[in-house]
Short mmCIF file of C-alpha atoms in Angstrom, two decimals:
data_model
loop_
_atom_site.label_atom_id
_atom_site.label_comp_id
_atom_site.label_asym_id
_atom_site.label_seq_id
_atom_site.Cartn_x
_atom_site.Cartn_y
_atom_site.Cartn_z
CA MET A 752 -1.65 -3.93 31.58
CA ILE A 753 1.54 -5.90 30.92
CA PRO A 754 1.09 -9.57 31.85
CA PRO A 755 3.26 -10.38 34.91
CA ALA A 756 5.22 -13.12 33.09
CA MET A 757 6.21 -10.68 30.34
CA ALA A 758 6.98 -7.84 32.76
CA ALA A 759 9.29 -10.10 34.75
CA ARG A 760 11.28 -10.82 31.60
CA ASP A 761 11.51 -7.13 30.68
CA TRP A 762 9.65 -7.72 27.41
CA LEU A 763 8.16 -4.82 25.49
CA VAL A 764 4.37 -4.75 25.17
CA PRO A 765 3.26 -2.18 22.58
CA ASP A 766 1.28 0.79 23.83
CA TRP A 767 -1.11 1.34 20.93
CA PRO A 768 -4.90 1.48 20.49
CA THR A 769 -5.57 -1.98 19.10
CA PRO A 770 -8.88 -3.76 19.81
CA PRO A 771 -8.96 -6.14 22.83
CA GLY A 772 -8.64 -9.22 20.62
CA VAL A 773 -5.17 -8.23 19.36
CA GLN A 774 -2.08 -8.99 21.45
CA ALA A 775 1.56 -8.15 20.74
CA VAL A 776 4.95 -8.34 22.40
CA CYS A 777 8.64 -8.00 21.65
CA THR A 778 10.93 -10.21 23.71
CA ALA A 779 14.17 -9.11 25.34
CA ARG A 780 17.22 -11.11 26.45
CA ALA A 781 15.84 -12.40 29.74
CA GLY A 782 13.74 -15.45 30.41
CA GLY A 783 15.51 -18.31 28.64
CA VAL A 784 18.03 -21.09 29.13
CA SER A 785 20.78 -20.27 26.64
CA GLU A 786 24.28 -19.50 27.83
CA ALA A 787 26.68 -16.76 26.72
CA PRO A 788 26.98 -15.36 24.13
CA TYR A 789 23.30 -16.25 23.60
CA ALA A 790 22.12 -15.63 27.16
CA SER A 791 19.40 -16.17 27.73
CA LEU A 792 16.21 -16.15 25.63
CA ASN A 793 17.78 -16.74 22.21
CA LEU A 794 15.07 -17.72 19.72
CA GLY A 795 17.29 -18.12 16.64
CA ARG A 796 18.23 -21.60 15.47
CA HIS A 797 20.73 -20.30 12.93
CA VAL A 798 23.20 -18.47 15.17
CA GLY A 799 25.20 -21.37 16.64
CA ASP A 800 23.29 -21.94 19.87
CA MET A 801 22.49 -25.48 21.07
CA PRO A 802 19.27 -26.66 19.35
CA ALA A 803 17.79 -28.05 22.57
CA ARG A 804 18.17 -24.70 24.30
CA VAL A 805 16.56 -22.84 21.40
CA ALA A 806 13.70 -25.34 21.42
CA GLU A 807 13.13 -24.73 25.13
CA ASN A 808 13.25 -20.97 24.62
CA ARG A 809 10.67 -21.22 21.85
CA ARG A 810 8.49 -23.41 24.05
CA ARG A 811 8.62 -20.77 26.77
CA LEU A 812 7.69 -18.09 24.26
CA ALA A 813 4.68 -20.04 23.04
CA GLN A 814 3.59 -20.68 26.62
CA ALA A 815 3.82 -16.99 27.47
CA LEU A 816 1.89 -15.98 24.36
CA GLY A 817 -0.80 -18.59 24.63
CA ALA A 818 -0.45 -18.84 20.86
CA ARG A 819 1.80 -20.58 18.34
CA PRO A 820 4.62 -18.36 17.04
CA VAL A 821 5.34 -19.10 13.37
CA PHE A 822 9.05 -18.56 12.69
CA LEU A 823 10.17 -17.60 9.19
CA GLU A 824 13.51 -18.08 7.46
CA GLN A 825 14.24 -14.40 7.04
CA VAL A 826 16.33 -13.60 3.98
CA HIS A 827 16.38 -9.77 3.95
CA GLY A 828 13.93 -9.81 1.08
CA THR A 829 10.41 -8.54 0.46
CA GLU A 830 8.30 -11.72 0.38
CA ALA A 831 5.16 -11.59 2.54
CA VAL A 832 3.17 -14.78 3.19
CA THR A 833 -0.18 -15.72 4.68
CA LEU A 834 0.13 -17.72 7.91
CA GLY A 835 -2.24 -20.25 9.42
CA ALA A 836 -2.39 -23.00 12.00
CA ARG A 837 -0.83 -25.50 9.58
CA THR A 838 1.92 -23.23 8.29
CA PRO A 839 5.29 -24.84 9.05
CA ASP A 840 8.20 -22.94 10.50
CA GLY A 841 10.96 -22.03 8.09
CA LEU A 842 9.18 -20.47 5.12
CA ALA A 843 11.61 -18.20 3.26
CA ALA A 844 9.95 -14.81 3.74
CA ASP A 845 10.35 -11.58 5.67
CA ALA A 846 6.74 -10.88 6.58
CA GLY A 847 3.63 -12.77 7.61
CA VAL A 848 -0.06 -11.92 7.81
CA THR A 849 -2.94 -13.85 9.36
CA THR A 850 -6.63 -13.67 10.18
CA GLU A 851 -6.59 -16.84 12.30
CA THR A 852 -6.71 -16.81 16.07
CA GLY A 853 -3.87 -18.41 18.06
CA VAL A 854 -1.33 -17.92 15.26
CA ALA A 855 1.43 -15.43 16.11
CA CYS A 856 3.12 -13.63 13.23
CA THR A 857 6.72 -13.67 14.45
CA ILE A 858 9.82 -11.75 13.37
CA MET A 859 13.30 -12.33 14.78
CA VAL A 860 15.65 -9.39 15.23
CA ALA A 861 19.02 -8.39 16.68
CA ASP A 862 19.42 -4.84 15.26
CA CYS A 863 16.99 -5.02 12.33
CA LEU A 864 13.65 -3.30 12.74
CA PRO A 865 10.47 -5.28 13.48
CA LEU A 866 7.16 -3.91 12.24
CA LEU A 867 3.83 -5.08 13.66
CA LEU A 868 0.54 -4.30 11.91
CA ALA A 869 -3.08 -4.60 12.99
CA SER A 870 -6.27 -3.61 11.23
CA ALA A 871 -8.31 -1.06 13.14
CA ASP A 872 -11.09 -3.64 13.56
CA GLY A 873 -8.64 -6.27 14.85
CA ARG A 874 -9.47 -8.89 12.22
CA VAL A 875 -6.09 -8.95 10.48
CA VAL A 876 -2.58 -8.79 11.95
CA GLY A 877 0.90 -9.00 10.47
CA ALA A 878 4.61 -8.59 11.09
CA ALA A 879 7.59 -7.65 8.91
CA HIS A 880 11.37 -7.78 9.21
CA ALA A 881 13.21 -4.70 8.00
CA GLY A 882 16.94 -4.61 7.73
CA TRP A 883 18.15 -1.85 5.45
CA ARG A 884 17.97 -4.03 2.32
CA GLY A 885 14.42 -5.13 2.89
CA LEU A 886 13.30 -1.64 3.81
CA ALA A 887 14.97 -0.07 0.79
CA ASN A 888 13.56 -2.70 -1.55
CA GLY A 889 9.95 -2.40 -0.39
CA VAL A 890 9.20 -5.00 2.29
CA PHE A 891 6.65 -2.66 3.88
CA ALA A 892 4.80 -2.15 0.60
CA ALA A 893 4.77 -5.92 0.01
CA THR A 894 3.48 -6.55 3.51
CA LEU A 895 0.70 -3.99 3.17
CA ALA A 896 -0.29 -5.47 -0.19
CA ARG A 897 -0.56 -8.93 1.37
CA PHE A 898 -2.41 -7.45 4.34
CA VAL A 899 -5.03 -5.82 2.11
CA ALA A 900 -5.37 -8.92 -0.09
CA VAL A 901 -5.92 -11.21 2.90
CA ALA A 902 -8.46 -8.83 4.43
CA SER A 903 -10.37 -8.48 1.20
CA ALA A 904 -10.41 -12.23 0.55
CA GLU A 905 -11.47 -13.15 4.07
CA TYR A 906 -14.03 -10.43 4.74
CA THR A 907 -16.46 -9.24 2.09
CA ASP A 908 -17.15 -6.15 4.17
CA SER A 909 -13.47 -5.31 4.62
CA ALA A 910 -12.80 -1.61 4.90
CA ILE A 911 -9.06 -2.13 4.47
CA LYS A 912 -8.67 -0.75 0.97
CA THR A 913 -5.66 1.47 1.62
CA GLY A 914 -3.33 2.01 4.52
CA ALA A 915 -4.92 5.32 5.52
CA ASN A 916 -6.70 5.08 8.87
CA ASP A 917 -7.33 1.35 8.42
CA VAL A 918 -4.04 -0.02 9.72
CA LEU A 919 -2.13 0.53 12.96
CA ALA A 920 1.65 0.13 12.94
CA TRP A 921 4.16 -0.42 15.74
CA LEU A 922 7.93 -0.22 15.31
CA GLY A 923 10.05 -2.22 17.75
CA PRO A 924 13.62 -1.79 18.98
CA CYS A 925 16.49 -1.74 16.50
CA ILE A 926 19.94 -0.29 15.97
CA GLY A 927 19.70 3.41 16.74
CA PRO A 928 20.72 6.38 14.59
CA GLY A 929 23.81 6.98 16.68
CA ALA A 930 25.17 3.49 16.05
CA PHE A 931 24.08 2.54 12.52
CA GLU A 932 27.01 3.54 10.34
CA VAL A 933 26.48 2.63 6.68
CA GLY A 934 28.22 3.11 3.37
CA GLN A 935 27.41 5.00 0.21
CA ASP A 936 25.55 1.97 -1.17
CA VAL A 937 22.91 2.24 1.56
CA TRP A 938 22.44 5.96 1.03
CA ASP A 939 22.10 5.38 -2.71
CA ALA A 940 19.58 2.55 -2.25
CA PHE A 941 17.19 4.75 -0.29
CA VAL A 942 17.68 8.12 -1.95
CA ALA A 943 17.33 6.68 -5.47
CA ARG A 944 13.78 5.60 -4.58
CA GLN A 945 12.79 8.45 -2.27
CA PRO A 946 14.97 11.59 -2.46
CA GLN A 947 13.54 12.81 0.85
CA ALA A 948 15.30 9.88 2.54
CA ALA A 949 18.50 11.93 2.48
CA ALA A 950 17.19 13.84 5.50
CA HIS A 951 17.55 10.68 7.59
CA PHE A 952 21.28 10.20 6.96
CA GLN A 953 23.99 12.11 8.80
CA SER A 954 27.28 12.36 6.92
CA GLN A 955 30.31 11.26 8.95
CA ARG A 956 33.07 11.32 6.33
CA PRO A 957 33.23 10.69 2.59
CA GLY A 958 31.07 7.66 1.79
CA LYS A 959 30.02 7.02 5.41
CA TYR A 960 26.77 7.98 7.10
CA LEU A 961 24.76 7.40 10.25
CA ALA A 962 21.35 6.12 9.16
CA ASP A 963 18.13 6.59 11.13
CA LEU A 964 16.36 3.30 10.39
CA PRO A 965 13.16 4.06 12.37
CA ALA A 966 12.81 7.46 10.68
CA LEU A 967 13.24 5.85 7.26
CA ALA A 968 10.57 3.33 8.23
CA ARG A 969 8.15 6.05 9.35
CA MET A 970 8.75 7.92 6.10
CA GLN A 971 7.87 4.82 4.08
CA LEU A 972 4.78 4.05 6.17
CA GLN A 973 3.59 7.61 5.67
CA ALA A 974 4.07 7.25 1.91
CA LEU A 975 1.96 4.09 2.02
CA GLY A 976 -0.83 5.94 3.79
CA ILE A 977 -0.21 4.46 7.24
CA THR A 978 -0.33 7.45 9.55
CA ARG A 979 -1.10 5.78 12.89
CA VAL A 980 2.44 4.70 13.79
CA PHE A 981 3.57 3.91 17.33
CA GLY A 982 6.68 2.64 19.09
CA ASN A 983 10.26 3.38 18.08
CA ASP A 984 10.80 7.13 17.72
CA SER A 985 14.57 6.93 17.14
CA SER A 986 15.35 7.81 20.75
CA ALA A 987 18.05 6.06 22.75
CA ALA A 988 15.55 3.94 24.69
CA TRP A 989 14.88 1.91 21.54
CA CYS A 990 18.49 1.29 20.51
CA THR A 991 19.56 -2.35 20.67
CA VAL A 992 23.29 -1.61 20.44
CA SER A 993 23.45 0.65 23.49
CA GLN A 994 21.59 -1.67 25.90
CA PRO A 995 23.58 -4.93 26.18
CA SER A 996 21.79 -6.10 29.32
CA ARG A 997 18.36 -5.87 27.70
CA PHE A 998 18.76 -6.46 23.95
CA PHE A 999 20.68 -8.73 21.62
CA SER A 1000 22.75 -6.87 19.01
CA HIS A 1001 24.63 -8.44 16.12
CA ARG A 1002 26.36 -5.15 15.28
CA ARG A 1003 27.63 -4.83 18.85
CA ASP A 1004 28.60 -8.43 19.62
CA GLY A 1005 29.17 -10.20 16.31
CA VAL A 1006 27.83 -13.48 17.72
CA SER A 1007 24.39 -12.85 19.15
CA GLY A 1008 21.04 -14.36 19.97
CA ARG A 1009 17.76 -13.24 18.45
CA MET A 1010 14.70 -11.60 19.98
CA ALA A 1011 11.20 -11.91 18.55
CA ALA A 1012 8.38 -9.47 17.87
CA CYS A 1013 5.01 -11.24 17.80
CA ILE A 1014 1.42 -10.27 17.10
CA TRP A 1015 -1.62 -12.53 17.28
CA ARG A 1016 -5.42 -12.60 17.55
CA THR A 1017 -7.04 -14.10 20.62
CA GLY A 1018 -10.60 -14.10 19.36
CA ALA A 1019 -11.73 -12.05 22.36
#
């Protein structure tokens, strides 16, 4: 059941078969104090919003989660880090993994794709930020590698040796395939590594394509052995660009707030 406070804000709560001790959510625009063009629950400090308003929005997020969201300085790279209660905000990385309770792996988005991960036994959780650069360059592989390393180091009986059947994945809202026009460089970046990626680009005119970011993500997860994937299926309901009242979108608005996808362990 969606907690009333999250339902009132129109937040997305993943529908996936995680154990009871794993909680996850992706925020939407509503529920904060920021004013246009950041109205209202902008969680990004780097977009030009007033710092005091962002601080209040982050406080409200933490209160709703009942956990501490750890915010990264996302750089469209592939670095994945281990998070804990003492981890400061602002680490330069695009993914975080934790085994600790009360620590929320947190990814900010406004068109990029958030990935949430949970081990089938609920003892390890993680989150990754995937714009096209990070996805093409292997942020998912780096995140899974960190995920497996943390599980193996923390639990001597860890069954998480590969992605197959051991890890659940959820893809959040992002720019949809009808809105994500990209150039030849993006096509080249994906197809050079995985030729089958070409199936997820629709040619518009010479050197221009519509890219299906969620489909590219699912393709990569499948290649990593992660077959239990939930959430964004590339349908219009998940597109940030086409829903201005619900989602922030940098591609649509230019100046935009940031939403957050969070996953944490409660210890239940």
